[in-house]
Amino acid sequence: GAVVSQHPSRVICKSGTSVKIECRSLDFQATTMFWYRQFPKQSLMLMATSNEGSKATYEQGVEKDKFLINHASLTLSTLTVTSAHPEDSSFYICSASSGAGDTQYFGPGTRLTVL
Amino acid sequence: GESVGLHLPTLSVQEGDNSIINCAYSNSASDYFIWYKQESGKGPQFIIDIRSNMDKRQGQRVTVLLNKTVKHLSLQIAATQPGDSAVYFCAENSGGSNYKLTFGKGTLLTVNP
């Protein structure tokens, strides 16, 4: 149980284009989903927290207009990187929990490379 | 600001030995801690968690110890196997209604056959 998937696992795009990453909880309802970014040999940095049906809460320094998050259902959240640039290249990981105080389960991550 | 850190960035052990990975946290109000294992190119995998009302919790081959007096957390892996080679992160509940996690820097565990 507690499986989280992400799609795509890997994406390469040109600078200036937008990329959408999906995060799905496969066997539980995720009231809260989190989006993280991880650069090579570094730790996970939280970007934003989203509750189903509500606007996402972004961490300080994360541009909400650049990283659009939608959490329209209890099993799906999407992260759209708009007008991507090479510095946005990173490993993006989502996690999901079924409620406040419950364990976060992580997806396998999406490797984004912006040329 | 508040942070979670690790004493050792790398740890190399022989197969069959026990491993101990340490973590210091600074937020005395934290009440929930988790250890994650991350293999190269993959997402973090939940290993074990502990709440602040406990000082020890055991799982299969793993034990987490929590010392609230010195704000220290450790992960013990018994009979370490090559498959245990990965980066291990401790994470701390950052508080608030959404239980955001703050991750430590990570320790790379290498198990030599």
mmCIF file of C-alpha atoms in Angstrom:
data_model
loop_
_atom_site.group_PDB
_atom_site.id
_atom_site.type_symbol
_atom_site.label_atom_id
_atom_site.label_comp_id
_atom_site.label_asym_id
_atom_site.label_seq_id
_atom_site.Cartn_x
_atom_site.Cartn_y
_atom_site.Cartn_z
ATOM 1 C CA GLY A 1 0.000 0.000 0.000
ATOM 2 C CA ALA A 2 0.804 3.747 -0.044
ATOM 3 C CA VAL A 3 2.100 3.894 -3.591
ATOM 4 C CA VAL A 4 2.737 7.223 -5.274
ATOM 5 C CA SER A 5 3.519 7.502 -8.965
ATOM 6 C CA GLN A 6 4.897 10.315 -11.078
ATOM 7 C CA HIS A 7 4.762 10.918 -14.792
ATOM 8 C CA PRO A 8 6.896 11.404 -16.737
ATOM 9 C CA SER A 9 9.956 9.918 -15.077
ATOM 10 C CA ARG A 10 12.229 11.905 -17.305
ATOM 11 C CA VAL A 11 11.694 14.879 -19.623
ATOM 12 C CA ILE A 12 13.940 16.984 -21.800
ATOM 13 C CA CYS A 13 12.601 20.251 -23.133
ATOM 14 C CA LYS A 14 13.756 23.407 -24.834
ATOM 15 C CA SER A 15 14.203 26.644 -22.955
ATOM 16 C CA GLY A 16 10.991 28.686 -22.875
ATOM 17 C CA THR A 17 8.593 25.773 -23.033
ATOM 18 C CA SER A 18 6.294 24.555 -20.249
ATOM 19 C CA VAL A 19 6.393 21.120 -18.694
ATOM 20 C CA LYS A 20 3.684 19.391 -16.675
ATOM 21 C CA ILE A 21 4.488 16.710 -14.099
ATOM 22 C CA GLU A 22 1.764 14.510 -12.628
ATOM 23 C CA CYS A 23 1.725 12.980 -9.168
ATOM 24 C CA ARG A 24 -0.799 10.292 -8.311
ATOM 25 C CA SER A 25 -1.607 8.391 -5.138
ATOM 26 C CA LEU A 26 -2.549 4.943 -6.407
ATOM 27 C CA ASP A 27 -4.079 3.231 -3.393
ATOM 28 C CA PHE A 28 -5.060 5.942 -0.960
ATOM 29 C CA GLN A 29 -6.670 9.338 -0.937
ATOM 30 C CA ALA A 30 -4.145 12.110 -0.543
ATOM 31 C CA THR A 31 -5.614 15.127 1.149
ATOM 32 C CA THR A 32 -2.217 16.789 1.102
ATOM 33 C CA MET A 33 0.505 16.613 -1.514
ATOM 34 C CA PHE A 34 3.942 18.161 -1.404
ATOM 35 C CA TRP A 35 6.344 19.122 -4.177
ATOM 36 C CA TYR A 36 10.098 19.050 -3.663
ATOM 37 C CA ARG A 37 13.109 19.876 -5.774
ATOM 38 C CA GLN A 38 16.460 18.154 -5.395
ATOM 39 C CA PHE A 39 19.710 19.234 -7.005
ATOM 40 C CA PRO A 40 22.575 16.724 -7.413
ATOM 41 C CA LYS A 41 24.151 15.581 -4.151
ATOM 42 C CA GLN A 42 21.824 17.826 -2.168
ATOM 43 C CA SER A 43 18.860 17.329 0.082
ATOM 44 C CA LEU A 44 15.192 17.732 -0.780
ATOM 45 C CA MET A 45 13.876 21.276 -0.666
ATOM 46 C CA LEU A 46 10.170 21.774 -0.214
ATOM 47 C CA MET A 47 8.646 23.954 -2.908
ATOM 48 C CA ALA A 48 4.975 23.954 -2.020
ATOM 49 C CA THR A 49 2.191 22.216 -0.147
ATOM 50 C CA SER A 50 -1.194 21.614 -1.689
ATOM 51 C CA ASN A 51 -4.452 20.508 -0.152
ATOM 52 C CA GLU A 52 -7.148 19.070 -2.364
ATOM 53 C CA GLY A 53 -9.433 21.782 -3.638
ATOM 54 C CA SER A 54 -7.346 24.636 -2.244
ATOM 55 C CA LYS A 55 -4.638 26.892 -3.563
ATOM 56 C CA ALA A 56 -1.111 25.704 -2.954
ATOM 57 C CA THR A 57 1.053 27.246 -0.262
ATOM 58 C CA TYR A 58 4.491 28.087 -1.612
ATOM 59 C CA GLU A 59 7.723 28.193 0.339
ATOM 60 C CA GLN A 60 9.658 31.411 0.518
ATOM 61 C CA GLY A 61 11.615 32.064 -2.668
ATOM 62 C CA VAL A 62 9.495 29.790 -4.868
ATOM 63 C CA GLU A 63 7.698 31.678 -7.639
ATOM 64 C CA LYS A 64 4.057 30.643 -7.712
ATOM 65 C CA ASP A 65 3.571 31.980 -11.237
ATOM 66 C CA LYS A 66 6.443 29.889 -12.515
ATOM 67 C CA PHE A 67 5.606 26.675 -10.685
ATOM 68 C CA LEU A 68 1.881 26.173 -11.083
ATOM 69 C CA ILE A 69 0.360 23.554 -8.817
ATOM 70 C CA ASN A 70 -3.084 22.052 -9.169
ATOM 71 C CA HIS A 71 -4.560 19.536 -6.738
ATOM 72 C CA ALA A 72 -7.955 18.954 -8.262
ATOM 73 C CA SER A 73 -8.683 15.530 -6.825
ATOM 74 C CA LEU A 74 -7.737 13.351 -3.871
ATOM 75 C CA THR A 75 -5.445 11.261 -6.067
ATOM 76 C CA LEU A 76 -3.854 13.735 -8.461
ATOM 77 C CA SER A 77 -1.677 16.806 -8.216
ATOM 78 C CA THR A 78 0.177 18.463 -11.082
ATOM 79 C CA LEU A 79 3.196 20.725 -11.183
ATOM 80 C CA THR A 80 3.681 22.841 -14.288
ATOM 81 C CA VAL A 81 7.032 24.491 -14.810
ATOM 82 C CA THR A 82 6.263 27.457 -17.037
ATOM 83 C CA SER A 83 8.780 29.036 -19.397
ATOM 84 C CA ALA A 84 11.443 26.615 -18.259
ATOM 85 C CA HIS A 85 15.082 27.663 -18.266
ATOM 86 C CA PRO A 86 18.270 25.612 -17.831
ATOM 87 C CA GLU A 87 18.491 26.589 -14.156
ATOM 88 C CA ASP A 88 15.142 24.809 -13.623
ATOM 89 C CA SER A 89 16.814 21.522 -14.502
ATOM 90 C CA SER A 90 16.465 19.361 -11.416
ATOM 91 C CA PHE A 91 14.903 16.273 -9.896
ATOM 92 C CA TYR A 92 11.311 17.034 -8.929
ATOM 93 C CA ILE A 93 9.708 14.761 -6.344
ATOM 94 C CA CYS A 94 6.189 14.725 -4.994
ATOM 95 C CA SER A 95 4.885 13.181 -1.819
ATOM 96 C CA ALA A 96 1.418 12.501 -0.544
ATOM 97 C CA SER A 97 -0.193 11.954 2.810
ATOM 98 C CA SER A 98 -3.689 10.945 3.746
ATOM 99 C CA GLY A 99 -3.997 13.478 6.509
ATOM 100 C CA ALA A 100 -2.280 15.865 8.847
ATOM 101 C CA GLY A 101 0.347 14.071 10.858
ATOM 102 C CA ASP A 102 0.324 11.024 8.592
ATOM 103 C CA THR A 103 3.428 9.702 6.920
ATOM 104 C CA GLN A 104 4.428 11.244 3.607
ATOM 105 C CA TYR A 105 4.979 8.723 0.848
ATOM 106 C CA PHE A 106 7.155 9.780 -2.034
ATOM 107 C CA GLY A 107 6.910 9.338 -5.753
ATOM 108 C CA PRO A 108 9.849 8.081 -7.832
ATOM 109 C CA GLY A 109 10.741 11.572 -9.033
ATOM 110 C CA THR A 110 10.909 13.309 -12.404
ATOM 111 C CA ARG A 111 14.217 14.295 -13.932
ATOM 112 C CA LEU A 112 13.773 17.567 -15.815
ATOM 113 C CA THR A 113 16.470 18.735 -18.198
ATOM 114 C CA VAL A 114 16.030 22.094 -19.889
ATOM 115 C CA LEU A 115 18.268 22.695 -22.885
ATOM 116 C CA GLY B 1 16.371 29.293 10.939
ATOM 117 C CA GLU B 2 15.473 25.860 12.187
ATOM 118 C CA SER B 3 17.340 23.040 10.514
ATOM 119 C CA VAL B 4 18.043 19.371 10.617
ATOM 120 C CA GLY B 5 21.634 18.294 10.068
ATOM 121 C CA LEU B 6 23.775 15.213 9.962
ATOM 122 C CA HIS B 7 27.123 14.596 11.635
ATOM 123 C CA LEU B 8 28.598 12.338 8.955
ATOM 124 C CA PRO B 9 28.155 12.934 5.244
ATOM 125 C CA THR B 10 29.570 9.501 4.306
ATOM 126 C CA LEU B 11 29.742 6.154 6.023
ATOM 127 C CA SER B 12 31.466 3.048 4.729
ATOM 128 C CA VAL B 13 30.899 -0.313 6.405
ATOM 129 C CA GLN B 14 31.590 -3.959 5.738
ATOM 130 C CA GLU B 15 28.762 -6.276 4.853
ATOM 131 C CA GLY B 16 27.363 -7.832 7.988
ATOM 132 C CA ASP B 17 28.421 -5.004 10.278
ATOM 133 C CA ASN B 18 25.962 -2.766 12.055
ATOM 134 C CA SER B 19 25.586 0.810 10.790
ATOM 135 C CA ILE B 20 24.719 3.882 12.779
ATOM 136 C CA ILE B 21 23.665 7.090 11.064
ATOM 137 C CA ASN B 22 23.269 10.193 13.183
ATOM 138 C CA CYS B 23 21.189 13.328 12.877
ATOM 139 C CA ALA B 24 20.943 16.505 14.939
ATOM 140 C CA TYR B 25 17.863 18.652 14.932
ATOM 141 C CA SER B 26 17.444 22.156 16.257
ATOM 142 C CA ASN B 27 13.697 22.658 16.617
ATOM 143 C CA SER B 28 12.840 21.575 20.136
ATOM 144 C CA ALA B 29 9.156 21.801 19.253
ATOM 145 C CA SER B 30 9.412 19.052 16.629
ATOM 146 C CA ASP B 31 7.289 16.075 17.546
ATOM 147 C CA TYR B 32 7.678 13.715 14.613
ATOM 148 C CA PHE B 33 10.772 12.363 12.881
ATOM 149 C CA ILE B 34 11.252 10.087 9.914
ATOM 150 C CA TRP B 35 14.144 8.301 8.285
ATOM 151 C CA TYR B 36 14.123 7.911 4.519
ATOM 152 C CA LYS B 37 16.368 5.908 2.207
ATOM 153 C CA GLN B 38 17.060 7.243 -1.253
ATOM 154 C CA GLU B 39 18.741 5.202 -3.937
ATOM 155 C CA SER B 40 20.323 6.947 -6.897
ATOM 156 C CA GLY B 41 17.746 8.394 -9.286
ATOM 157 C CA LYS B 42 14.787 7.365 -7.143
ATOM 158 C CA GLY B 43 12.440 8.996 -4.691
ATOM 159 C CA PRO B 44 12.885 8.662 -0.919
ATOM 160 C CA GLN B 45 11.603 5.457 0.605
ATOM 161 C CA PHE B 46 10.102 5.485 4.088
ATOM 162 C CA ILE B 47 12.107 3.412 6.556
ATOM 163 C CA ILE B 48 10.871 4.168 10.040
ATOM 164 C CA ASP B 49 9.392 7.001 12.039
ATOM 165 C CA ILE B 50 9.175 8.009 15.663
ATOM 166 C CA ARG B 51 7.110 10.474 17.630
ATOM 167 C CA SER B 52 8.484 12.582 20.415
ATOM 168 C CA ASN B 53 6.674 10.628 23.123
ATOM 169 C CA MET B 54 8.981 7.682 22.417
ATOM 170 C CA ASP B 55 12.759 7.295 22.641
ATOM 171 C CA LYS B 56 13.141 4.081 20.698
ATOM 172 C CA ARG B 57 11.338 2.270 17.955
ATOM 173 C CA GLN B 58 12.304 -0.923 16.175
ATOM 174 C CA GLY B 59 11.519 -2.221 12.738
ATOM 175 C CA GLN B 60 12.892 -5.019 10.655
ATOM 176 C CA ARG B 61 16.708 -4.732 11.026
ATOM 177 C CA VAL B 62 16.348 -1.020 11.830
ATOM 178 C CA THR B 63 16.077 0.883 15.066
ATOM 179 C CA VAL B 64 15.537 4.594 15.547
ATOM 180 C CA LEU B 65 16.631 6.276 18.745
ATOM 181 C CA LEU B 66 15.492 9.708 19.797
ATOM 182 C CA ASN B 67 17.249 11.745 22.469
ATOM 183 C CA LYS B 68 15.209 14.867 23.050
ATOM 184 C CA THR B 69 17.587 16.179 25.706
ATOM 185 C CA VAL B 70 20.372 16.709 23.177
ATOM 186 C CA LYS B 71 18.090 16.848 20.129
ATOM 187 C CA HIS B 72 19.672 13.857 18.484
ATOM 188 C CA LEU B 73 18.252 11.148 16.266
ATOM 189 C CA SER B 74 19.965 8.012 15.055
ATOM 190 C CA LEU B 75 19.239 5.151 12.704
ATOM 191 C CA GLN B 76 20.764 1.789 13.412
ATOM 192 C CA ILE B 77 20.865 -0.847 10.691
ATOM 193 C CA ALA B 78 21.691 -4.356 11.815
ATOM 194 C CA ALA B 79 23.676 -6.763 9.644
ATOM 195 C CA THR B 80 24.105 -4.223 6.873
ATOM 196 C CA GLN B 81 23.737 -5.601 3.371
ATOM 197 C CA PRO B 82 24.938 -4.278 -0.019
ATOM 198 C CA GLY B 83 21.320 -3.423 -0.810
ATOM 199 C CA ASP B 84 21.363 -0.968 2.066
ATOM 200 C CA SER B 85 23.805 1.246 0.147
ATOM 201 C CA ALA B 86 22.005 4.553 -0.411
ATOM 202 C CA VAL B 87 21.671 8.071 0.926
ATOM 203 C CA TYR B 88 19.795 8.250 4.206
ATOM 204 C CA PHE B 89 17.900 11.363 5.222
ATOM 205 C CA CYS B 90 16.374 12.248 8.520
ATOM 206 C CA ALA B 91 13.355 14.501 8.324
ATOM 207 C CA GLU B 92 11.663 16.584 10.958
ATOM 208 C CA ASN B 93 8.125 17.761 11.170
ATOM 209 C CA SER B 94 8.289 21.493 10.620
ATOM 210 C CA GLY B 95 5.027 22.077 12.397
ATOM 211 C CA GLY B 96 1.806 23.567 11.199
ATOM 212 C CA SER B 97 -1.374 21.843 10.179
ATOM 213 C CA ASN B 98 0.154 20.292 7.062
ATOM 214 C CA TYR B 99 3.063 18.621 8.826
ATOM 215 C CA LYS B 100 5.703 19.916 6.465
ATOM 216 C CA LEU B 101 9.002 18.089 6.611
ATOM 217 C CA THR B 102 12.464 19.597 6.828
ATOM 218 C CA PHE B 103 15.126 17.269 5.524
ATOM 219 C CA GLY B 104 18.670 16.906 6.746
ATOM 220 C CA LYS B 105 21.642 16.945 4.399
ATOM 221 C CA GLY B 106 21.838 13.184 3.995
ATOM 222 C CA THR B 107 24.442 10.511 4.689
ATOM 223 C CA LEU B 108 25.796 8.304 1.940
ATOM 224 C CA LEU B 109 26.074 4.750 3.232
ATOM 225 C CA THR B 110 28.348 2.432 1.266
ATOM 226 C CA VAL B 111 28.372 -1.249 2.130
ATOM 227 C CA ASN B 112 31.456 -3.118 1.030
ATOM 228 C CA PRO B 113 31.031 -6.834 0.241
#
